Amino acid sequence: MIRFDNDYTEGAHPRIIEKLVDTNEEQLPGYGRDHYSDEAKALISSICDHDVDVHFMVGGTQANLTIISSALRTHQGVIAPDSGHIAADETGAIEATGHKVLELENENGKISAEQVEDFVEGHWNSPVREHMSQPKMVCISQPTESGTLYSKQELERIRKVCDDYNLYLMVDGARLGYALASEENDTTLADVARLCDVFYIGGTKVGALFGEAVVISNGSLKEDFRYIIKQKGGMLAKGRLLGIQFKVLFEDDLYFDISRHALEMAKRLQEGFENKGIEMHYPSPTNQLFPVLTTLQIDKLRQKYAFQPWEDLDVDRKVIRFCTSWSTDENDVEALIEDIGRL
Amino acid sequence: MIRFDNDYTEGAHPRIIEKLVDTNEEQLPGYGRDHYSDEAKALISSICDHDVDVHFMVGGTQANLTIISSALRTHQGVIAPDSGHIAADETGAIEATGHKVLELENENGKISAEQVEDFVEGHWNSPVREHMSQPKMVCISQPTESGTLYSKQELERIRKVCDDYNLYLMVDGARLGYALASEENDTTLADVARLCDVFYIGGTKVGALFGEAVVISNGSLKEDFRYIIKQKGGMLAKGRLLGIQFKVLFEDDLYFDISRHALEMAKRLQEGFENKGIEMHYPSPTNQLFPVLTTLQIDKLRQKYAFQPWEDLDVDRKVIRFCTSWSTDENDVEALIEDIGRL
Amino acid sequence: MIRFDNDYTEGAHPRIIEKLVDTNEEQLPGYGRDHYSDEAKALISSICDHDVDVHFMVGGTQANLTIISSALRTHQGVIAPDSGHIAADETGAIEATGHKVLELENENGKISAEQVEDFVEGHWNSPVREHMSQPKMVCISQPTESGTLYSKQELERIRKVCDDYNLYLMVDGARLGYALASEENDTTLADVARLCDVFYIGGTKVGALFGEAVVISNGSLKEDFRYIIKQKGGMLAKGRLLGIQFKVLFEDDLYFDISRHALEMAKRLQEGFENKGIEMHYPSPTNQLFPVLTTLQIDKLRQKYAFQPWEDLDVDRKVIRFCTSWSTDENDVEALIEDIGRL
Amino acid sequence: MIRFDNDYTEGAHPRIIEKLVDTNEEQLPGYGRDHYSDEAKALISSICDHDVDVHFMVGGTQANLTIISSALRTHQGVIAPDSGHIAADETGAIEATGHKVLELENENGKISAEQVEDFVEGHWNSPVREHMSQPKMVCISQPTESGTLYSKQELERIRKVCDDYNLYLMVDGARLGYALASEENDTTLADVARLCDVFYIGGTKVGALFGEAVVISNGSLKEDFRYIIKQKGGMLAKGRLLGIQFKVLFEDDLYFDISRHALEMAKRLQEGFENKGIEMHYPSPTNQLFPVLTTLQIDKLRQKYAFQPWEDLDVDRKVIRFCTSWSTDENDVEALIEDIGRL
């Protein structure tokens, strides 16, 4: 079975594994107070080109719920596309911390500045707004769960609305590498740091064994963040594991290099589908592809490949997700393309 | 200013006030352990014709959050129409207790058994259902926030889906009197008790100073409910106030009589609108009317009457809510009808 | 049965009842937007002699959980005596909103500035303080659950510690009238407003049918408080009921007059016990008395009187609570004293 | 600097590292659905000799809050010693899920069956028990945070009380290996599985990079546990990392072998202290030692060794914690003993 079902099918990039092996016997302080963590934070801060706080966390859901419950008061909610991870894929993790996810209808995984403004305007204009969850944060994913990207202009317009209505802007960057390295992308990590109040740089899906780097730009969100990491169960005793991994990822542009590999693999695969006349459900320029296949095609491919069912369009046409990643083997992609050609 | 903006503009029905005055000097145990509360519970149980537990609470949001947080485990959510009170009007009260409100698109304030079944079926068929809030309860309002009613058949079909998928059915009956007394209604209080796992009978909007009677039919939801009332701040020290009021409401059919009055007033008012050729936005057979008025019409009526803006259809056409209640004065209705005729 | 078991055995003071009757037919806006509520707030603000926000809530547990969950971030806790209402008597209501109650050992229901300082100092000096709930608020009761009082000096010293360590000071004043009217008291309502960030003035136990007036002095705690009242289920549709009651209580010093009555009754009763050589367990100068009785004495008094078991000191000696209130009948007190004399 | 400050100063046992390296390129399903996780679960189930569910989680606080919030209803609390990790060291993590930690005074880190019974009996005998958090679970640590052990008889007596009062028994086994391998221990893993409703086997402090194995014996606690792992942020995308580690730890008794090493090191170190006439604050037969040192002694040792301040007994006598672990180097221990001799 060759797996294209997600971007976390292997362990970690060999350079990360190597570094974990090399440092294994070193005695270091716990809870992220080690020098590797400090160095990794300094590297990320430097690339962000902004006065930021960096914290390492184990996973995305944990990062989302920690950030949001740290930032919001009890009556405040977070605006997100209805396709967003916090809305659709986290077992009500945000609600479990007491906050409503205020869902806006997505288009290809995205929401627009206008949608946000209309919603927030509606809240503040309501004479009974106290009977509604108060919108205080916008959380979008870059790239989105549909593989699409926000352009710099789109982000700037959302930022503008956030400024106008006193909202925090948060980016779930679980696959941020695959956005930043995309040919269609016009946004740098420094742009993201400048435009967001808080975001995170995904490691789990981009070469690390696990780990997300939370980056806080807004000074008012920095206070006491470590308390909340601890409370929510996210403070790793051997925090070094996160520091070491992110140091490796960011010291020689490894994060961007391996992201580019995934995108190159996705591009070839997409051409394979399109050459066969297979339509893509979302216009994704990143590492997730959403071809529309027939049941017969799916059954054939299923013999050799793992992929993820996404949505049934009708009885015979189904959207399927294929992921490439930092670890995708070129030969596997070629084999798959060949098999697509034979469908 | 003559108020039609809601159904809680006056105090309480004179017979309730009278009884509160008469009993004021009696020394009674606290926290609902008094004989009036016992008598009121017995009356309601008897009408429900079912082995139920009855608890009195001060208000609707409190009743909703207490019931739902008592019934659900942390990963479970409650299905509701997106127009439902728990979804739209309670400042995220349910989420604040940790549970996601799983919103389905309403039609005239209602959802159907098919919608519920499709949603729940989708959950249980998903290979990644553990990443989603688990649907465990359905919460609908009778009458709905749009004034409409579920028929007995509709309720029975929703009950069937709840049985098939192991869901609790809860009815928010903040205006239950106005449903039960409606000409279009074919459901008795005993039917509601039989079909629901838990529901409540609204007092605040139907003649009481305040108060809702929570009725629990499902034995597994009865345990320890008083603990949770206390924890959520809903245990009134002078619980007698609730017992006395519900005793008065239910000992001579007062609850139904005063509901009928409100419906008669609403019916006349609706005729007044229709005679003027004014369209109703929702087909409400209960005490809330939703005429579509022009800005000019609204400005004229606003001189003498209070009513509630509901929704803007376009620049000039707006949905407005008029409520009648147990306390609506016939002369006020006649005056309003006359003024509508002159619009 | 003559009841001395608590201070909420009757309804409301006759003047309150009278006003509720008189205003019953008035049509008023909901949710505390009526003129009675405005007038009551103005009266209380004026007596507090401070720029405060006033909100009316139905009960004490509700007020406590609303205030605390409004003020604290998720990792912050509230310091309280282990005998405090929020620690011992509210079914974990504060924890249910996510916050730890940091309990300090009480002495006669009180904690000292030194205890608070030691605890907070310990927190901030700990190298692993992020692993502990951060103390951010002090919540004490005036009078305490043991009937005792904090002197102005004691309150000022606690205030000083709160200033030094950036803590909010909250007073649970469910029985505040019985503190303010006590002969031993040297603190005015204006002092309380000046020394606290937030507190509430209890109505339920001091002449109202129900209701507590939350007073917020600290500007940073004022924002959005109504949202949180609504979310926690505390926003009464007929908010007028609270406004009317507090207006009556505060427009002619009624609140203080009826408190004085309760204290006079308690004083006589205490003399009755002491004349019989019965010891008081706590040195309470307010409306709660805690005599130490033998099982035989208890059994005798139980024939005619209701009172509350409090604590078993040993097999035969038990602490019992007797409460007087605004509604205590002088004849009942005299009868009880006579019966005590015969024990 | 030679570190004895905790038992997570190095990475992982070499055999674990080796296996992670060897399996790094394998493509496997995510979220713990891989065969390594299945094999590790089967191994642990087999040793537990009981029909258990096993789930792997990243850390201890996460495991605690996930288990407790899965097991309890909103009004229920968990009994723990005041020195317990959930009471003292997790930033109110349990309270943040809504549940009160009901703290009993510890003696050397332990509580007794009698203490639990008295507390629970007190709850159920109270006429106002609905005003208190309902005790529903007992959570103890084995070994305790003071390094001490519960004997099998002690555990059986606590189990008996749990049976009598319908309480769950949970064991926080973050250092369970160091209990099971202790000379003083008379309890097997199968005993723990039999006596507890749920417990976990710590990996982070016993040879793994990270990870705890949650073992659920009680059938009623098994349902839907994976939902709650996901909701609380504990579902590792690359769940293989946990499965692989626990497979290595349990396939050749490695877990017990490396635990024995730590205990042997601790024993020698304890002799070193005692030979110098230094008293131990707690009678710990496991891998944590709590010598009472003078400021001067501390200052001298601090030059070469890292250790953890624990408690100040008076101005000059302080309790210090030294930990050994699976990774402790014999030479480091000898060096430390020599330096202790020279104090």
GROMACS .gro file of C-alpha atoms in nm, chain D residues 16-293:
model
  278
 1045ILE     CA    1   1.363   0.314   2.180
 1046ILE     CA    2   1.568   0.557   1.977
 1047GLU     CA    3   1.695   0.272   1.766
 1048LYS     CA    4   1.344   0.150   1.692
 1049LEU     CA    5   1.224   0.500   1.605
 1050VAL     CA    6   1.512   0.530   1.361
 1051ASP     CA    7   1.445   0.189   1.209
 1052THR     CA    8   1.077   0.253   1.152
 1053ASN     CA    9   1.106   0.614   1.046
 1054GLU     CA   10   1.046   0.555   0.676
 1055GLU     CA   11   0.756   0.318   0.714
 1056GLN     CA   12   0.426   0.450   0.591
 1057LEU     CA   13   0.161   0.397   0.853
 1058PRO     CA   14  -0.194   0.509   0.926
 1059GLY     CA   15  -0.232   0.805   1.160
 1060TYR     CA   16  -0.398   0.866   1.496
 1061GLY     CA   17  -0.286   0.544   1.661
 1062ARG     CA   18  -0.442   0.314   1.402
 1063ASP     CA   19  -0.102   0.160   1.315
 1064HIS     CA   20   0.006  -0.194   1.391
 1065TYR     CA   21   0.277  -0.090   1.638
 1066SER     CA   22   0.015   0.073   1.855
 1067ASP     CA   23  -0.200  -0.238   1.830
 1068GLU     CA   24   0.091  -0.458   1.930
 1069ALA     CA   25   0.186  -0.237   2.222
 1070LYS     CA   26  -0.173  -0.236   2.343
 1071ALA     CA   27  -0.187  -0.614   2.322
 1072LEU     CA   28   0.134  -0.645   2.523
 1073ILE     CA   29   0.009  -0.416   2.796
 1074SER     CA   30  -0.334  -0.583   2.806
 1075SER     CA   31  -0.168  -0.916   2.843
 1076ILE     CA   32   0.050  -0.805   3.135
 1077CYS     CA   33  -0.253  -0.641   3.296
 1078ASP     CA   34  -0.430  -0.976   3.273
 1079HIS     CA   35  -0.764  -0.806   3.250
 1080ASP     CA   36  -1.008  -0.697   2.981
 1081VAL     CA   37  -0.875  -0.345   2.940
 1082ASP     CA   38  -0.870  -0.071   2.679
 1083VAL     CA   39  -0.531   0.092   2.625
 1084HIS     CA   40  -0.480   0.441   2.482
 1085PHE     CA   41  -0.153   0.624   2.438
 1086MET     CA   42  -0.124   0.989   2.528
 1087VAL     CA   43   0.164   1.234   2.513
 1088GLY     CA   44   0.184   1.354   2.873
 1089GLY     CA   45   0.059   1.320   3.226
 1090THR     CA   46  -0.145   1.637   3.272
 1091GLN     CA   47  -0.316   1.562   2.942
 1092ALA     CA   48  -0.389   1.207   3.055
 1093ASN     CA   49  -0.526   1.326   3.388
 1094LEU     CA   50  -0.758   1.587   3.246
 1095THR     CA   51  -0.877   1.360   2.967
 1096ILE     CA   52  -0.957   1.070   3.198
 1097ILE     CA   53  -1.128   1.281   3.460
 1098SER     CA   54  -1.337   1.488   3.221
 1099SER     CA   55  -1.438   1.171   3.043
 1100ALA     CA   56  -1.551   0.998   3.362
 1101LEU     CA   57  -1.730   1.269   3.557
 1102ARG     CA   58  -2.057   1.453   3.513
 1103THR     CA   59  -2.045   1.829   3.559
 1104HIS     CA   60  -2.136   1.830   3.929
 1105GLN     CA   61  -1.889   1.562   4.030
 1106GLY     CA   62  -1.544   1.608   4.178
 1107VAL     CA   63  -1.234   1.400   4.227
 1108ILE     CA   64  -1.079   1.328   4.565
 1109ALA     CA   65  -0.701   1.359   4.578
 1110PRO     CA   66  -0.428   1.421   4.833
 1111ASP     CA   67  -0.345   1.791   4.855
 1112SER     CA   68   0.005   1.697   4.741
 1113GLY     CA   69  -0.125   1.514   4.436
 1114HIS     CA   70  -0.021   1.623   4.090
 1115ILE     CA   71  -0.376   1.712   3.986
 1116ALA     CA   72  -0.418   1.921   4.301
 1117ALA     CA   73  -0.086   2.100   4.312
 1118ASP     CA   74   0.103   2.088   3.984
 1119GLU     CA   75  -0.125   2.126   3.685
 1120THR     CA   76  -0.234   2.493   3.679
 1121GLY     CA   77  -0.590   2.400   3.761
 1122ALA     CA   78  -0.616   2.167   3.462
 1123ILE     CA   79  -0.893   1.962   3.619
 1124GLU     CA   80  -1.089   2.269   3.725
 1125ALA     CA   81  -1.049   2.403   3.372
 1126THR     CA   82  -1.255   2.105   3.257
 1127GLY     CA   83  -1.516   2.200   3.515
 1128HIS     CA   84  -1.447   1.965   3.805
 1129LYS     CA   85  -1.345   2.041   4.160
 1130VAL     CA   86  -1.046   1.860   4.307
 1131LEU     CA   87  -1.154   1.762   4.656
 1132GLU     CA   88  -0.829   1.778   4.848
 1133LEU     CA   89  -0.756   1.560   5.152
 1134GLU     CA   90  -0.452   1.622   5.371
 1135ASN     CA   91  -0.169   1.396   5.266
 1136GLU     CA   92   0.069   1.209   5.492
 1137ASN     CA   93   0.393   1.148   5.309
 1138GLY     CA   94   0.206   1.198   4.983
 1139LYS     CA   95  -0.065   0.945   5.065
 1140ILE     CA   96  -0.425   0.941   5.177
 1141SER     CA   97  -0.595   0.653   5.354
 1142ALA     CA   98  -0.913   0.458   5.293
 1143GLU     CA   99  -1.044   0.600   5.621
 1144GLN     CA  100  -0.993   0.957   5.506
 1145VAL     CA  101  -1.176   0.887   5.184
 1146GLU     CA  102  -1.459   0.712   5.365
 1147ASP     CA  103  -1.500   0.992   5.619
 1148PHE     CA  104  -1.513   1.251   5.347
 1149VAL     CA  105  -1.759   1.066   5.128
 1150GLU     CA  106  -1.972   0.965   5.424
 1151GLY     CA  107  -1.983   1.331   5.523
 1152HIS     CA  108  -2.108   1.422   5.179
 1153TRP     CA  109  -2.385   1.166   5.163
 1154ASN     CA  110  -2.499   1.236   5.517
 1155SER     CA  111  -2.532   1.606   5.456
 1156PRO     CA  112  -2.888   1.734   5.419
 1157VAL     CA  113  -2.750   1.999   5.182
 1158ARG     CA  114  -2.521   1.774   4.982
 1159GLU     CA  115  -2.662   1.917   4.662
 1160HIS     CA  116  -2.476   2.234   4.753
 1161MET     CA  117  -2.145   2.051   4.738
 1162SER     CA  118  -1.945   1.895   4.460
 1163GLN     CA  119  -2.031   1.524   4.459
 1164PRO     CA  120  -1.729   1.296   4.519
 1165LYS     CA  121  -1.723   1.043   4.236
 1166MET     CA  122  -1.359   0.950   4.184
 1167VAL     CA  123  -1.044   0.899   4.389
 1168CYS     CA  124  -0.716   0.985   4.220
 1169ILE     CA  125  -0.392   0.879   4.386
 1170SER     CA  126  -0.038   0.854   4.253
 1171GLN     CA  127   0.172   0.538   4.268
 1172PRO     CA  128   0.445   0.613   4.362
 1173THR     CA  129   0.334   0.938   4.518
 1174GLU     CA  130   0.487   1.277   4.453
 1175SER     CA  131   0.683   1.216   4.777
 1176GLY     CA  132   0.825   0.893   4.642
 1177THR     CA  133   0.622   0.674   4.876
 1178LEU     CA  134   0.416   0.366   4.790
 1179TYR     CA  135   0.071   0.238   4.863
 1180SER     CA  136   0.083  -0.126   4.970
 1181LYS     CA  137  -0.150  -0.376   4.810
 1182GLN     CA  138  -0.352  -0.384   5.129
 1183GLU     CA  139  -0.386  -0.008   5.130
 1184LEU     CA  140  -0.500  -0.011   4.770
 1185GLU     CA  141  -0.748  -0.287   4.843
 1186ARG     CA  142  -0.893  -0.091   5.130
 1187ILE     CA  143  -0.933   0.218   4.915
 1188ARG     CA  144  -1.091  -0.002   4.648
 1189LYS     CA  145  -1.336  -0.129   4.907
 1190VAL     CA  146  -1.442   0.225   4.996
 1191CYS     CA  147  -1.480   0.303   4.627
 1192ASP     CA  148  -1.705   0.001   4.586
 1193ASP     CA  149  -1.908   0.096   4.890
 1194TYR     CA  150  -1.966   0.451   4.774
 1195ASN     CA  151  -1.976   0.404   4.400
 1196LEU     CA  152  -1.652   0.589   4.331
 1197TYR     CA  153  -1.405   0.537   4.049
 1198LEU     CA  154  -1.048   0.467   4.150
 1199MET     CA  155  -0.779   0.618   3.928
 1200VAL     CA  156  -0.404   0.585   3.965
 1201ASP     CA  157  -0.169   0.845   3.824
 1202GLY     CA  158   0.125   0.624   3.735
 1203ALA     CA  159   0.355   0.881   3.581
 1204ARG     CA  160   0.639   0.698   3.761
 1205LEU     CA  161   0.465   0.361   3.788
 1206GLY     CA  162   0.775   0.166   3.683
 1207TYR     CA  163   0.962   0.299   3.985
 1208ALA     CA  164   0.682   0.172   4.208
 1209LEU     CA  165   0.650  -0.170   4.051
 1210ALA     CA  166   1.024  -0.234   4.059
 1211SER     CA  167   1.072  -0.118   4.417
 1212GLU     CA  168   1.185  -0.371   4.678
 1213GLU     CA  169   0.909  -0.252   4.906
 1214ASN     CA  170   0.641  -0.301   4.644
 1215ASP     CA  171   0.394  -0.589   4.673
 1216THR     CA  172   0.167  -0.491   4.383
 1217THR     CA  173   0.184  -0.614   4.025
 1218LEU     CA  174   0.062  -0.436   3.716
 1219ALA     CA  175  -0.221  -0.689   3.707
 1220ASP     CA  176  -0.312  -0.590   4.063
 1221VAL     CA  177  -0.328  -0.227   3.962
 1222ALA     CA  178  -0.548  -0.313   3.663
 1223ARG     CA  179  -0.776  -0.516   3.886
 1224LEU     CA  180  -0.801  -0.258   4.164
 1225CYS     CA  181  -0.839   0.054   3.951
 1226ASP     CA  182  -1.111   0.164   3.716
 1227VAL     CA  183  -0.850   0.348   3.515
 1228PHE     CA  184  -0.480   0.427   3.551
 1229TYR     CA  185  -0.183   0.510   3.340
 1230ILE     CA  186   0.165   0.375   3.294
 1231GLY     CA  187   0.415   0.657   3.265
 1232GLY     CA  188   0.662   0.650   2.981
 1233THR     CA  189   0.805   1.005   2.986
 1234LYS     CA  190   0.985   0.949   3.316
 1235VAL     CA  191   1.067   0.584   3.256
 1236GLY     CA  192   1.265   0.561   2.937
 1237ALA     CA  193   1.041   0.697   2.663
 1238LEU     CA  194   1.087   1.024   2.477
 1239PHE     CA  195   0.736   1.094   2.592
 1240GLY     CA  196   0.410   0.909   2.638
 1241GLU     CA  197   0.173   0.762   2.891
 1242ALA     CA  198  -0.034   0.447   2.843
 1243VAL     CA  199  -0.386   0.493   2.976
 1244VAL     CA  200  -0.540   0.162   3.083
 1245ILE     CA  201  -0.917   0.146   3.134
 1246SER     CA  202  -1.048  -0.154   3.327
 1247ASN     CA  203  -1.401  -0.038   3.397
 1248GLY     CA  204  -1.621  -0.105   3.097
 1249SER     CA  205  -1.839   0.196   3.161
 1250LEU     CA  206  -1.539   0.426   3.124
 1251LYS     CA  207  -1.433   0.285   2.788
 1252GLU     CA  208  -1.703   0.432   2.568
 1253ASP     CA  209  -1.601   0.711   2.334
 1254PHE     CA  210  -1.266   0.771   2.502
 1255ARG     CA  211  -1.099   0.848   2.169
 1256TYR     CA  212  -1.340   1.136   2.111
 1257ILE     CA  213  -1.223   1.294   2.433
 1258ILE     CA  214  -0.856   1.236   2.359
 1259LYS     CA  215  -0.911   1.425   2.036
 1260GLN     CA  216  -1.112   1.703   2.196
 1261LYS     CA  217  -0.854   1.770   2.462
 1262GLY     CA  218  -0.574   1.794   2.207
 1263GLY     CA  219  -0.411   1.461   2.293
 1264MET     CA  220  -0.453   1.265   1.971
 1265LEU     CA  221  -0.111   1.250   1.811
 1266ALA     CA  222  -0.124   1.249   1.430
 1267LYS     CA  223   0.177   1.018   1.424
 1268GLY     CA  224   0.040   0.793   1.695
 1269ARG     CA  225   0.298   0.536   1.582
 1270LEU     CA  226   0.553   0.724   1.791
 1271LEU     CA  227   0.371   0.617   2.104
 1272GLY     CA  228   0.296   0.265   1.988
 1273ILE     CA  229   0.657   0.200   1.891
 1274GLN     CA  230   0.791   0.328   2.221
 1275PHE     CA  231   0.555   0.129   2.438
 1276LYS     CA  232   0.613  -0.182   2.230
 1277VAL     CA  233   0.985  -0.155   2.297
 1278LEU     CA  234   0.928  -0.086   2.666
 1279PHE     CA  235   0.703  -0.384   2.720
 1280GLU     CA  236   0.826  -0.655   2.486
 1281ASP     CA  237   1.125  -0.772   2.690
 1282ASP     CA  238   1.054  -0.636   3.034
 1283LEU     CA  239   1.265  -0.333   2.944
 1284TYR     CA  240   1.027  -0.112   3.143
 1285PHE     CA  241   1.097  -0.305   3.460
 1286ASP     CA  242   1.470  -0.350   3.398
 1287ILE     CA  243   1.538   0.018   3.354
 1288SER     CA  244   1.318   0.102   3.651
 1289ARG     CA  245   1.528  -0.130   3.866
 1290HIS     CA  246   1.840   0.054   3.758
 1291ALA     CA  247   1.698   0.385   3.877
 1292LEU     CA  248   1.605   0.232   4.211
 1293GLU     CA  249   1.948   0.081   4.258
 1294MET     CA  250   2.100   0.422   4.191
 1295ALA     CA  251   1.860   0.586   4.435
 1296LYS     CA  252   1.938   0.333   4.702
 1297ARG     CA  253   2.311   0.397   4.679
 1298LEU     CA  254   2.254   0.768   4.686
 1299GLN     CA  255   2.030   0.739   4.990
 1300GLU     CA  256   2.303   0.544   5.169
 1301GLY     CA  257   2.543   0.822   5.077
 1302PHE     CA  258   2.320   1.075   5.246
 1303GLU     CA  259   2.253   0.860   5.548
 1304ASN     CA  260   2.618   0.779   5.597
 1305LYS     CA  261   2.673   1.149   5.625
 1306GLY     CA  262   2.395   1.167   5.884
 1307ILE     CA  263   2.158   1.352   5.652
 1308GLU     CA  264   1.794   1.289   5.721
 1309MET     CA  265   1.536   1.201   5.457
 1310HIS     CA  266   1.218   1.408   5.473
 1311TYR     CA  267   0.995   1.137   5.324
 1312PRO     CA  268   1.047   0.761   5.356
 1313SER     CA  269   1.074   0.712   4.981
 1314PRO     CA  270   1.168   0.367   4.854
 1315THR     CA  271   1.157   0.483   4.492
 1316ASN     CA  272   1.357   0.706   4.260
 1317GLN     CA  273   1.297   1.038   4.431
 1318LEU     CA  274   1.493   1.128   4.745
 1319PHE     CA  275   1.418   1.420   4.971
 1320PRO     CA  276   1.719   1.489   5.193
 1321VAL     CA  277   1.713   1.777   5.440
 1322LEU     CA  278   2.018   1.992   5.374
   0.00000   0.00000   0.00000
